[in-house]
mmCIF file of N, CA and C in Angstrom:
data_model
loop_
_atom_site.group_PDB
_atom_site.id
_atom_site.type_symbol
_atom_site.label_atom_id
_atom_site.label_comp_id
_atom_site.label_asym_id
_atom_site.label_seq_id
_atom_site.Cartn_x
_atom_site.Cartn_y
_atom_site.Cartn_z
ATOM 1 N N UNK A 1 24.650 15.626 -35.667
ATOM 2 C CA UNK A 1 24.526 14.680 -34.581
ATOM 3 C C UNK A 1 25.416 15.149 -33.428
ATOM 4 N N UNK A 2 24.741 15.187 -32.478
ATOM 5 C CA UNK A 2 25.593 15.711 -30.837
ATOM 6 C C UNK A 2 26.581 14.530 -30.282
ATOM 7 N N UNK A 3 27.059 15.327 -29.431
ATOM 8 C CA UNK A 3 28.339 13.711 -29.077
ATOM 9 C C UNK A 3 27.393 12.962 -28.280
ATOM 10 N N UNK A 4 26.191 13.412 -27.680
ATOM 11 C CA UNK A 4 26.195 12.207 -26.316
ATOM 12 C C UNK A 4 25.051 11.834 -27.263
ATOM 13 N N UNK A 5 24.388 11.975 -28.947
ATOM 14 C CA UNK A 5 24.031 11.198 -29.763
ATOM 15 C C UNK A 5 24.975 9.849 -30.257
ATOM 16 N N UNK A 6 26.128 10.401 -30.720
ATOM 17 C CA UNK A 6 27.201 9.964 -30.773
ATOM 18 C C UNK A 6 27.479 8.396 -29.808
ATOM 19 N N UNK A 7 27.690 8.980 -28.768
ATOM 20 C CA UNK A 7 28.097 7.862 -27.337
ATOM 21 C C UNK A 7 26.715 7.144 -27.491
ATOM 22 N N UNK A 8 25.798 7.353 -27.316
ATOM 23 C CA UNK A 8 24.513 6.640 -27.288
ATOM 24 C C UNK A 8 24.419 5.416 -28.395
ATOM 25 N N UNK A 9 24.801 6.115 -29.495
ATOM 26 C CA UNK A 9 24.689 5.042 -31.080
ATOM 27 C C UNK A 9 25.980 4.164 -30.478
ATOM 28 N N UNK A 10 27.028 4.618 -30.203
ATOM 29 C CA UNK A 10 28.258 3.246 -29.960
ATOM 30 C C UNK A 10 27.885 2.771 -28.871
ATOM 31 N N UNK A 11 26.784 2.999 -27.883
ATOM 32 C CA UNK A 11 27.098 2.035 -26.764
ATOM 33 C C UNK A 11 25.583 1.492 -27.353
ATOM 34 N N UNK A 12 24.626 1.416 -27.989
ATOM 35 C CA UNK A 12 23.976 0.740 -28.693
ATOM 36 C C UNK A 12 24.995 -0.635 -29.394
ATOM 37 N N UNK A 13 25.477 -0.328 -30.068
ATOM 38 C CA UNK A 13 26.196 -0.995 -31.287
ATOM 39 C C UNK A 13 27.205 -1.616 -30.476
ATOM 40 N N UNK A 14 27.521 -1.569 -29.421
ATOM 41 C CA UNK A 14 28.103 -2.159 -28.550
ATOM 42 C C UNK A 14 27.962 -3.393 -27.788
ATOM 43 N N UNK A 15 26.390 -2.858 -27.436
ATOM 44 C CA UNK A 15 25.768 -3.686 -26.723
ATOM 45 C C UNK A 15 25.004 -5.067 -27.748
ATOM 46 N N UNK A 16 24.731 -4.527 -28.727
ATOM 47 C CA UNK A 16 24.282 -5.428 -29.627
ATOM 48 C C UNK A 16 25.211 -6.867 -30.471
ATOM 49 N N UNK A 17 26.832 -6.135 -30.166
ATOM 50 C CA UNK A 17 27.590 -7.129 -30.400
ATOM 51 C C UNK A 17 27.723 -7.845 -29.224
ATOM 52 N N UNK A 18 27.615 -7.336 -28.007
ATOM 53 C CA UNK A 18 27.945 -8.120 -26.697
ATOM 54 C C UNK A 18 26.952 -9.302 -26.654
ATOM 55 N N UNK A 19 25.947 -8.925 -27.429
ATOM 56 C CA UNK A 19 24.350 -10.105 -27.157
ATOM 57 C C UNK A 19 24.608 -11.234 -28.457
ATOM 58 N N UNK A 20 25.429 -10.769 -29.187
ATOM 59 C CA UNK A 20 25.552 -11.950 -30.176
ATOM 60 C C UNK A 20 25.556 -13.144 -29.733
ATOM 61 N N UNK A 21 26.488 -13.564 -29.107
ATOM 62 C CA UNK A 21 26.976 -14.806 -28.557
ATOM 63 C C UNK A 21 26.140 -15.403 -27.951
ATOM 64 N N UNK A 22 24.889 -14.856 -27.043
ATOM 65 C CA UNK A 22 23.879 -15.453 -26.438
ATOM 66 C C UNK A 22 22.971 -15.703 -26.933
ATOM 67 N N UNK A 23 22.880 -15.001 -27.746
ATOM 68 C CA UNK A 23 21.592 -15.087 -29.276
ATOM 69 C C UNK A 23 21.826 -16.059 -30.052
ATOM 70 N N UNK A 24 23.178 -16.310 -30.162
ATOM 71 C CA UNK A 24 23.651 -17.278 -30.878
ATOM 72 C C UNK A 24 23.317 -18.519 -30.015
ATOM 73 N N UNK A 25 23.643 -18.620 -29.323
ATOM 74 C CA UNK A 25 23.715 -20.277 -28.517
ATOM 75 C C UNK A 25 21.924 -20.486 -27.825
ATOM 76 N N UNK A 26 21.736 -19.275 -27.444
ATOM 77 C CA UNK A 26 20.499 -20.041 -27.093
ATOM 78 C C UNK A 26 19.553 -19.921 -28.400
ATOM 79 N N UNK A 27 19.843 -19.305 -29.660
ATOM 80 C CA UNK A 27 18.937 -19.830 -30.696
ATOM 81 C C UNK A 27 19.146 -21.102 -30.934
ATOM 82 N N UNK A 28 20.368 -21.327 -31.441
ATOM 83 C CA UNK A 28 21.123 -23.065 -31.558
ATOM 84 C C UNK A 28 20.495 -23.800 -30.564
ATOM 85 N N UNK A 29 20.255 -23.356 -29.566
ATOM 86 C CA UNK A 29 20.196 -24.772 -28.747
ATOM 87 C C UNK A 29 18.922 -25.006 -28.925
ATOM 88 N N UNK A 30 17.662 -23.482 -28.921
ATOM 89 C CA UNK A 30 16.048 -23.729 -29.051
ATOM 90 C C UNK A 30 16.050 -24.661 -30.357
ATOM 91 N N UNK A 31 16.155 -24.241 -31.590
ATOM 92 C CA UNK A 31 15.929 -25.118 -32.838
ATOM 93 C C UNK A 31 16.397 -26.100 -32.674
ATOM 94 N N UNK A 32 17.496 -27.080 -32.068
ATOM 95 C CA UNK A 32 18.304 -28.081 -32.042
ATOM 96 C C UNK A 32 16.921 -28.617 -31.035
ATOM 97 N N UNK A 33 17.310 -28.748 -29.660
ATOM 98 C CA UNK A 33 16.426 -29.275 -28.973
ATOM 99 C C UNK A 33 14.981 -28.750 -29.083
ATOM 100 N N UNK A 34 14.281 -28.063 -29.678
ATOM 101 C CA UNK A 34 12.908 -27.627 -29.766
ATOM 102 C C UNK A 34 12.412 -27.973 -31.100
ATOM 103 N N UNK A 35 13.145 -27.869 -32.150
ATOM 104 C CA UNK A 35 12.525 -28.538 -33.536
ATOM 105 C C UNK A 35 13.300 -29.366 -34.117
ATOM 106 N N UNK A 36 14.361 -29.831 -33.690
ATOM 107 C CA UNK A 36 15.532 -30.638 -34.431
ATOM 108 C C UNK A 36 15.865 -30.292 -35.229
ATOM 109 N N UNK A 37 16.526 -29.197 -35.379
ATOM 110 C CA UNK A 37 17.088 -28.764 -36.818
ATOM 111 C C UNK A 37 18.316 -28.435 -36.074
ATOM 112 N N UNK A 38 19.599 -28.974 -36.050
ATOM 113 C CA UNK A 38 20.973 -28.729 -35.679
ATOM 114 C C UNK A 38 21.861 -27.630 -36.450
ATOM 115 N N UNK A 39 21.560 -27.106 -37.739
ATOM 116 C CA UNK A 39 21.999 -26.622 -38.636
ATOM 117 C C UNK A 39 23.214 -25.492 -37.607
ATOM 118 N N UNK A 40 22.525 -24.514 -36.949
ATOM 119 C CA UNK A 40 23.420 -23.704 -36.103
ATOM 120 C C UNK A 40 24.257 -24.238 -35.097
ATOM 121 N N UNK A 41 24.135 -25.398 -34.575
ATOM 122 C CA UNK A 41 25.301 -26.222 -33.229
ATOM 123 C C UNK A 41 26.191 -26.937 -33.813
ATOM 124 N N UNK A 42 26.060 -27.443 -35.233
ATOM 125 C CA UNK A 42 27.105 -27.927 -36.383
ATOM 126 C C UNK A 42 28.157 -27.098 -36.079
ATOM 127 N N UNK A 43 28.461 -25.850 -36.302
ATOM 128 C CA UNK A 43 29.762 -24.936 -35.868
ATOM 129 C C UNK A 43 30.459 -25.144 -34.642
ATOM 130 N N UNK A 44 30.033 -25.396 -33.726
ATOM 131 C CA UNK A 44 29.816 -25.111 -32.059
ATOM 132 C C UNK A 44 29.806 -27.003 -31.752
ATOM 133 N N UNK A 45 29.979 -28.060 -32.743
ATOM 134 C CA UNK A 45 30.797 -29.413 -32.775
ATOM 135 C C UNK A 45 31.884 -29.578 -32.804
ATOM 136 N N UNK A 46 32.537 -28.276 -33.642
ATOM 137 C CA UNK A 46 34.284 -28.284 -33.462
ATOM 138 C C UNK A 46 34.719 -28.503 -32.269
ATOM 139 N N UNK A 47 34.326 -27.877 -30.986
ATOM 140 C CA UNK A 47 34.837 -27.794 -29.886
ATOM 141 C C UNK A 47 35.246 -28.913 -29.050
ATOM 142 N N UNK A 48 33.869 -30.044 -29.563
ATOM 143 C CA UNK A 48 33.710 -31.245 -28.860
ATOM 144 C C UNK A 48 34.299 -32.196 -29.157
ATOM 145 N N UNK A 49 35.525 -32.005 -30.754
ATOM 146 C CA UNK A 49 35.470 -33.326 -31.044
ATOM 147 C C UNK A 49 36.758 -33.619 -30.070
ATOM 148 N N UNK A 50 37.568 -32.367 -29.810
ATOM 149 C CA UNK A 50 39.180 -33.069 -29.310
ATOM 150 C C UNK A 50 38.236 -32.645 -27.374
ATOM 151 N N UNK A 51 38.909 -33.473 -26.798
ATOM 152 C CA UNK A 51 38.728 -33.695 -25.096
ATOM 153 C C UNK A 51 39.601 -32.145 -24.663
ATOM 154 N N UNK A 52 40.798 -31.798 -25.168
ATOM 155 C CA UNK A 52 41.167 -30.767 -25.102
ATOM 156 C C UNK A 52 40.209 -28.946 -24.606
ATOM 157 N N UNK A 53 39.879 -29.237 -26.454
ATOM 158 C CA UNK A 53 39.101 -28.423 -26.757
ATOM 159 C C UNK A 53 37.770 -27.848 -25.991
ATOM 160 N N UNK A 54 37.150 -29.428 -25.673
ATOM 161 C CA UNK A 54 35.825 -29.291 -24.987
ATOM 162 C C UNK A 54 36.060 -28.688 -23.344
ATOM 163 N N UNK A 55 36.881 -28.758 -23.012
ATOM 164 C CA UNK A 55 37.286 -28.717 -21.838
ATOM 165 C C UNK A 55 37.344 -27.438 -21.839
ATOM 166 N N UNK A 56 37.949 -26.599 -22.894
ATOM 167 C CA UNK A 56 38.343 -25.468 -22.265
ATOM 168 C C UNK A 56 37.227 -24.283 -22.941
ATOM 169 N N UNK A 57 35.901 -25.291 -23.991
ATOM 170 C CA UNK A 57 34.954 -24.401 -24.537
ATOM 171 C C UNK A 57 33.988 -24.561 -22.847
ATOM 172 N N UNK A 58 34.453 -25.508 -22.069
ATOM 173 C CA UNK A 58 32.951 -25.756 -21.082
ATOM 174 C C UNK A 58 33.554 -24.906 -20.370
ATOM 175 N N UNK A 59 34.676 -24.322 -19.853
ATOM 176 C CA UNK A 59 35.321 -23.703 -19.439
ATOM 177 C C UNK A 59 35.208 -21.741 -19.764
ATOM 178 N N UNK A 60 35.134 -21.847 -20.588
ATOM 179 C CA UNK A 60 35.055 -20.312 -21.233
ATOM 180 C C UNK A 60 33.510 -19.688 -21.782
ATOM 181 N N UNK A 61 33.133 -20.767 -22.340
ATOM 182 C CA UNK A 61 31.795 -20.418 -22.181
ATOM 183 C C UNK A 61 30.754 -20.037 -21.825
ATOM 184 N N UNK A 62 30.022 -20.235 -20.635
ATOM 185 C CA UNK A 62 29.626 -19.720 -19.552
ATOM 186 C C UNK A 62 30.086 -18.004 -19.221
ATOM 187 N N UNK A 63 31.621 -18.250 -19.018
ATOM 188 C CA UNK A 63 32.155 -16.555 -18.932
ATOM 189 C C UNK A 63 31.521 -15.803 -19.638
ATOM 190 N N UNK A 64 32.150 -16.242 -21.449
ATOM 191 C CA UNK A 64 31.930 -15.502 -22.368
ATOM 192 C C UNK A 64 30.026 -15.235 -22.812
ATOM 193 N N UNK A 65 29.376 -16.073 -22.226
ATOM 194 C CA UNK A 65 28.110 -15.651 -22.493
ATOM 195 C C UNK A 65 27.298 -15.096 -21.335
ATOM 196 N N UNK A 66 27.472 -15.361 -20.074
ATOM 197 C CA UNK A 66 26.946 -14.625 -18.511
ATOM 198 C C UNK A 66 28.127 -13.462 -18.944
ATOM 199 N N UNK A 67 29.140 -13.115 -19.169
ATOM 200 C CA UNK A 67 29.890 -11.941 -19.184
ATOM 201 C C UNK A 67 29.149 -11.034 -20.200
ATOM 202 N N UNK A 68 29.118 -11.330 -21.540
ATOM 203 C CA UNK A 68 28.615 -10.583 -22.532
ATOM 204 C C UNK A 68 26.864 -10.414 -22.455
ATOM 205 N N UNK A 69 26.087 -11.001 -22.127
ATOM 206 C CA UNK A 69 25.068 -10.256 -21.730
ATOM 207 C C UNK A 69 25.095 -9.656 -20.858
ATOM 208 N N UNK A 70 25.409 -10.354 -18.908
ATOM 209 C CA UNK A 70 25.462 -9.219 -18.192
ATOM 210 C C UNK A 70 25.858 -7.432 -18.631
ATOM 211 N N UNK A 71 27.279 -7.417 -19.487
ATOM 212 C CA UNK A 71 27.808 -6.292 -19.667
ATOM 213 C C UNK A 71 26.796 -5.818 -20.847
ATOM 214 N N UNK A 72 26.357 -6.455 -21.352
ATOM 215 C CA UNK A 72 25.300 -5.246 -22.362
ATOM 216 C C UNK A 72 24.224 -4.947 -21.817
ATOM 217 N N UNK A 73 23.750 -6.106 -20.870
ATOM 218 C CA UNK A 73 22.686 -5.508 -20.067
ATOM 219 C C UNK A 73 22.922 -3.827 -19.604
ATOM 220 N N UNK A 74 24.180 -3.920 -18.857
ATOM 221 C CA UNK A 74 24.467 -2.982 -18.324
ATOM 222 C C UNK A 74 25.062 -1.199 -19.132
ATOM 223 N N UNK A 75 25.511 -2.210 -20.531
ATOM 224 C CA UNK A 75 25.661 -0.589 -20.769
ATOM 225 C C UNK A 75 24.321 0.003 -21.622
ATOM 226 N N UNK A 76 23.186 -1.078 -22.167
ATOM 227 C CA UNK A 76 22.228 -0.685 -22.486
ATOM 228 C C UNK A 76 21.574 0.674 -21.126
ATOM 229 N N UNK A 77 21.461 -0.009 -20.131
ATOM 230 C CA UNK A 77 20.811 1.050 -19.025
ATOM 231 C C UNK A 77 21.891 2.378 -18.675
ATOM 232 N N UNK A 78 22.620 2.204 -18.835
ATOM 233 C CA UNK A 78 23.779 3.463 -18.456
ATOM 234 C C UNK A 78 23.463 4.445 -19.040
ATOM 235 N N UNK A 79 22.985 4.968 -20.552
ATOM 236 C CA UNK A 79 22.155 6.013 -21.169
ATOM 237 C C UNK A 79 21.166 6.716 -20.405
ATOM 238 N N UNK A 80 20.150 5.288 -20.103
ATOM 239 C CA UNK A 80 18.699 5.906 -19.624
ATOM 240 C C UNK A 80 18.698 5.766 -18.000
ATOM 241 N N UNK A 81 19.107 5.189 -17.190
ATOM 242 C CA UNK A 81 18.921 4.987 -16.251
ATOM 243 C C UNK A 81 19.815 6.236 -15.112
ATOM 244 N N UNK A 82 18.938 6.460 -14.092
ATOM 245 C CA UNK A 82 20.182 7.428 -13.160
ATOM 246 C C UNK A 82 19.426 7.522 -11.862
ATOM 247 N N UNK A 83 20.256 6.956 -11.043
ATOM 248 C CA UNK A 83 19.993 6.527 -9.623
ATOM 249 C C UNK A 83 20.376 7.741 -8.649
ATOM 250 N N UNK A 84 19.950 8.498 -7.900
ATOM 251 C CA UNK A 84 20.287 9.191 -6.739
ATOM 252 C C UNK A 84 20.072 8.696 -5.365
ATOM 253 N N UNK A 85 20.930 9.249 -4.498
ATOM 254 C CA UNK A 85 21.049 9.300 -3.255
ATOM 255 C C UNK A 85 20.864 10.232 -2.502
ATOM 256 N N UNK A 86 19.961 10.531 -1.678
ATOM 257 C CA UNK A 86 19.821 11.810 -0.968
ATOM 258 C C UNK A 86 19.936 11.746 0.397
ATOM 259 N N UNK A 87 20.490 12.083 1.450
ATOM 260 C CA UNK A 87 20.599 11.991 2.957
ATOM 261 C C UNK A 87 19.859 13.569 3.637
ATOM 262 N N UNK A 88 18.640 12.897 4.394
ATOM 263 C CA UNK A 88 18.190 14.193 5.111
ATOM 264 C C UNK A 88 18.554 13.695 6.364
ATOM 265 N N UNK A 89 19.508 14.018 7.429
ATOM 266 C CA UNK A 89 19.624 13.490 9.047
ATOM 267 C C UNK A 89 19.691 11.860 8.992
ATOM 268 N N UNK A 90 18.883 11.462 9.305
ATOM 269 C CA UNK A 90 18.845 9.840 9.568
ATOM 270 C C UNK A 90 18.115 9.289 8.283
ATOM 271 N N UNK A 91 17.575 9.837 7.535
ATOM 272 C CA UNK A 91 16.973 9.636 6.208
ATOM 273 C C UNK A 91 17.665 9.541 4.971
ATOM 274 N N UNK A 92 17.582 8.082 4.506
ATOM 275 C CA UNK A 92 18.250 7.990 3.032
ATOM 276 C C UNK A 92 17.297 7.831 2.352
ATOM 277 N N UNK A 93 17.687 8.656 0.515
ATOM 278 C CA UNK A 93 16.418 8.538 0.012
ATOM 279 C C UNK A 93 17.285 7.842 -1.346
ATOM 280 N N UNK A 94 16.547 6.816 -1.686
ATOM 281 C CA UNK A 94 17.318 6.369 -3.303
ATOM 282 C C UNK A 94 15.703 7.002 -4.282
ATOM 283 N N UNK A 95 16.271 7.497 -5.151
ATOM 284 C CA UNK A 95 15.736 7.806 -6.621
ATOM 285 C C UNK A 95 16.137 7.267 -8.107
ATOM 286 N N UNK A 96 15.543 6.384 -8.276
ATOM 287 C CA UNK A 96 15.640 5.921 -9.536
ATOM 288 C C UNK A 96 15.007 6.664 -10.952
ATOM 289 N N UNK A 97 15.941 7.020 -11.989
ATOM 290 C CA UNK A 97 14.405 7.765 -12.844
ATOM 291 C C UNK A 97 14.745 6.507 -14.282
ATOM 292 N N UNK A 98 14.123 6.187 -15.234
ATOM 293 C CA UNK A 98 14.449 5.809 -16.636
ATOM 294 C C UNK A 98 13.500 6.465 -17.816
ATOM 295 N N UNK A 99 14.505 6.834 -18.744
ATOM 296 C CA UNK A 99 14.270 7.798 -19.575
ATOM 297 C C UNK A 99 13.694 6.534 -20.802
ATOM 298 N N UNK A 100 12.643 6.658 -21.453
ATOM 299 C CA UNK A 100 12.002 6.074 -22.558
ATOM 300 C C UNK A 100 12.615 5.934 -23.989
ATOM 301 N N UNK A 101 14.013 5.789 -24.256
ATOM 302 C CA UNK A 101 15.030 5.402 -24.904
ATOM 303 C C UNK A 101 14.232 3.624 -25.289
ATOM 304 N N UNK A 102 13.387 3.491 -26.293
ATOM 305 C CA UNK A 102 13.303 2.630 -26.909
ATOM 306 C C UNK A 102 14.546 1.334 -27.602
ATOM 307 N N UNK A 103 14.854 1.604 -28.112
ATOM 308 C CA UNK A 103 16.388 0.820 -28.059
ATOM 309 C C UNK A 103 17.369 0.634 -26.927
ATOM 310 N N UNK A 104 17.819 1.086 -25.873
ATOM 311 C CA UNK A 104 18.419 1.032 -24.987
ATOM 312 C C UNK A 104 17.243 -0.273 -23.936
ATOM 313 N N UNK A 105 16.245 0.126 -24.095
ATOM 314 C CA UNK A 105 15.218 -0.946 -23.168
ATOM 315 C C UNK A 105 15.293 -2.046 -23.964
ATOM 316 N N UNK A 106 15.001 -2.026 -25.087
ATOM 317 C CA UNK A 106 14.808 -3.463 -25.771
ATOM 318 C C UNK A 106 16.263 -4.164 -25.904
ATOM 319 N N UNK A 107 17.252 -3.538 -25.897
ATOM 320 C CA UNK A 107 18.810 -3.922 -25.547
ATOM 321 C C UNK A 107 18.453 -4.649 -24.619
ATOM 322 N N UNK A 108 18.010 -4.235 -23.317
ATOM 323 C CA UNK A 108 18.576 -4.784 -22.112
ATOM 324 C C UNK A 108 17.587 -5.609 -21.883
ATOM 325 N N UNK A 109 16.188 -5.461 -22.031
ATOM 326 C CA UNK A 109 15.467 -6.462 -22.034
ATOM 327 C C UNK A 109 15.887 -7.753 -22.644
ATOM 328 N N UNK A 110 16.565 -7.621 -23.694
ATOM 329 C CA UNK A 110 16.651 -8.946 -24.539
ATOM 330 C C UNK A 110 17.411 -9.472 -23.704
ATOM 331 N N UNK A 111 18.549 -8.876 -23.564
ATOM 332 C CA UNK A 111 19.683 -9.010 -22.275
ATOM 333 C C UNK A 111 19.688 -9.874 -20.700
ATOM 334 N N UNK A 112 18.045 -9.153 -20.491
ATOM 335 C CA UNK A 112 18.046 -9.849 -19.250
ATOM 336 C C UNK A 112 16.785 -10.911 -19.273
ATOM 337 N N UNK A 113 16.285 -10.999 -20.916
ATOM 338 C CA UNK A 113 15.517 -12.453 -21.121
ATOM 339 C C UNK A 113 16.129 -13.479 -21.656
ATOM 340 N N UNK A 114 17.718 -13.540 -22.075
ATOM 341 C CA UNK A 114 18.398 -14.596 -22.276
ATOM 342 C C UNK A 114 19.505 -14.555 -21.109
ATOM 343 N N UNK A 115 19.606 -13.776 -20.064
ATOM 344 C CA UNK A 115 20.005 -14.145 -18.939
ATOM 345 C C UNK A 115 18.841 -14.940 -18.570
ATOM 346 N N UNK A 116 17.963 -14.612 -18.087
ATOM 347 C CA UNK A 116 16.458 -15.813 -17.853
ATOM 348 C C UNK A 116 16.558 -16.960 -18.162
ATOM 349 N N UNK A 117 17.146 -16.664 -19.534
ATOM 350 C CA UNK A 117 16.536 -18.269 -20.088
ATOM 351 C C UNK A 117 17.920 -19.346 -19.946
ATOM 352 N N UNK A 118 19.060 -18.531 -20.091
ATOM 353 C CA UNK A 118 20.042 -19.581 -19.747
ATOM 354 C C UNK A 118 20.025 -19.645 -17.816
ATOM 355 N N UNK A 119 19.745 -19.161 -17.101
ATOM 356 C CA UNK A 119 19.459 -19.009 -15.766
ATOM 357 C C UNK A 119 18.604 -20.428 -15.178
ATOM 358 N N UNK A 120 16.922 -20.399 -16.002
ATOM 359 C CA UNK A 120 16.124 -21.570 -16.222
ATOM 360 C C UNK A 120 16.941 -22.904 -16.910
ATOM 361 N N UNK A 121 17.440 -22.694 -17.984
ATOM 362 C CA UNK A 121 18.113 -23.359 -18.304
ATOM 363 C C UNK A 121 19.214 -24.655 -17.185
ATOM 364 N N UNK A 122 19.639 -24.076 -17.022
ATOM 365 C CA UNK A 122 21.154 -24.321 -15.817
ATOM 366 C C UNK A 122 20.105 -24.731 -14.475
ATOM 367 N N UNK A 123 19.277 -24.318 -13.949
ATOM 368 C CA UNK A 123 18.357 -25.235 -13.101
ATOM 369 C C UNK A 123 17.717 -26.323 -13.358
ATOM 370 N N UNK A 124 17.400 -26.139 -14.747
ATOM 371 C CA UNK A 124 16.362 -27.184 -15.165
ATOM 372 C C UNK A 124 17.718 -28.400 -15.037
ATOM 373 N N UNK A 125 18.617 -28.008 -16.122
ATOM 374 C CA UNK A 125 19.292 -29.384 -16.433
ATOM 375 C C UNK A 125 20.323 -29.764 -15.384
ATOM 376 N N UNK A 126 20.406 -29.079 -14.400
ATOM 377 C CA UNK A 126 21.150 -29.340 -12.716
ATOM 378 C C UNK A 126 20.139 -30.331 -12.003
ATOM 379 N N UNK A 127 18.942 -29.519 -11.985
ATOM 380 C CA UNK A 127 18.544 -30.237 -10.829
ATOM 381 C C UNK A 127 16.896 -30.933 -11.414
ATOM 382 N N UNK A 128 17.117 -31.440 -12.783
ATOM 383 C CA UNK A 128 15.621 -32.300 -13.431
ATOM 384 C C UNK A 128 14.928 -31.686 -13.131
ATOM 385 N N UNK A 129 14.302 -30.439 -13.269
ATOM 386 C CA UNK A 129 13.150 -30.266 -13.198
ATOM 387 C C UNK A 129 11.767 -29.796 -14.246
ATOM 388 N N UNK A 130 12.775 -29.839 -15.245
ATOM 389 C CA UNK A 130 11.381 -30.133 -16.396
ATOM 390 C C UNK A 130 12.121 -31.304 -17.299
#
């Protein structure tokens, strides 16, 4: 195995722990509010029972889950993705290429469909609209 095999598998395995937390809460919340089965938000009650606590999970939360997907979003694409800049005279040219790294896409896809969904989420229940 080559090193930038190597770097590739840890920033995989990286990224896959970074998505836990969002995987986690927005599964909990789909089964809870989508089929009533609470079984996974039972854990994630500790937080609420002291005023303390809740305060500083409503507080950190958000970070810790817009932080940890954004950042796996991002190191999922860092493998495959590579942007250039080219200047001819008054001409800028951007070049984007992405390399077909199957795992690195489905990383970030997942990444940036539970950014989506907590995104929808946070509108819907701000401003009623479903």
């Amino acid at each position: 195995m080559t090193m930038t095999h190597t770097k590739e598998r840890l920033v995989a395995v990286l990224s896959v722990l970074l998505l836990l937390p969002g995987l986690y809460f927005v599964s909990a919340n789909l089964l809870k509010y989508g089929l009533g089965v609470d079984a996974l938000t039972q854990p994630l009650e500790y937080f609420y029972l002291d005023a303390s606590r809740a305060r500083l999970f409503n507080l950190l939360s958000p970070l810790v889950l817009l932080g940890s997907l954004g950042l796996a979003g991002v190191l999922s694409l860092l493998p495959v993705l590579k942007v250039s800049f080219a200047r001819a005279g008054s001409e800028v040219t951007l070049t984007a290429s992405l390399k077909t790294h199957a795992t690195n896409l489905l990383l970030a896809g997942l990444s940036l469909g539970l950014l989506a969904f907590l995104f929808i989420y946070v509108i819907s229940e701000n401003f009623g609209l479903f």
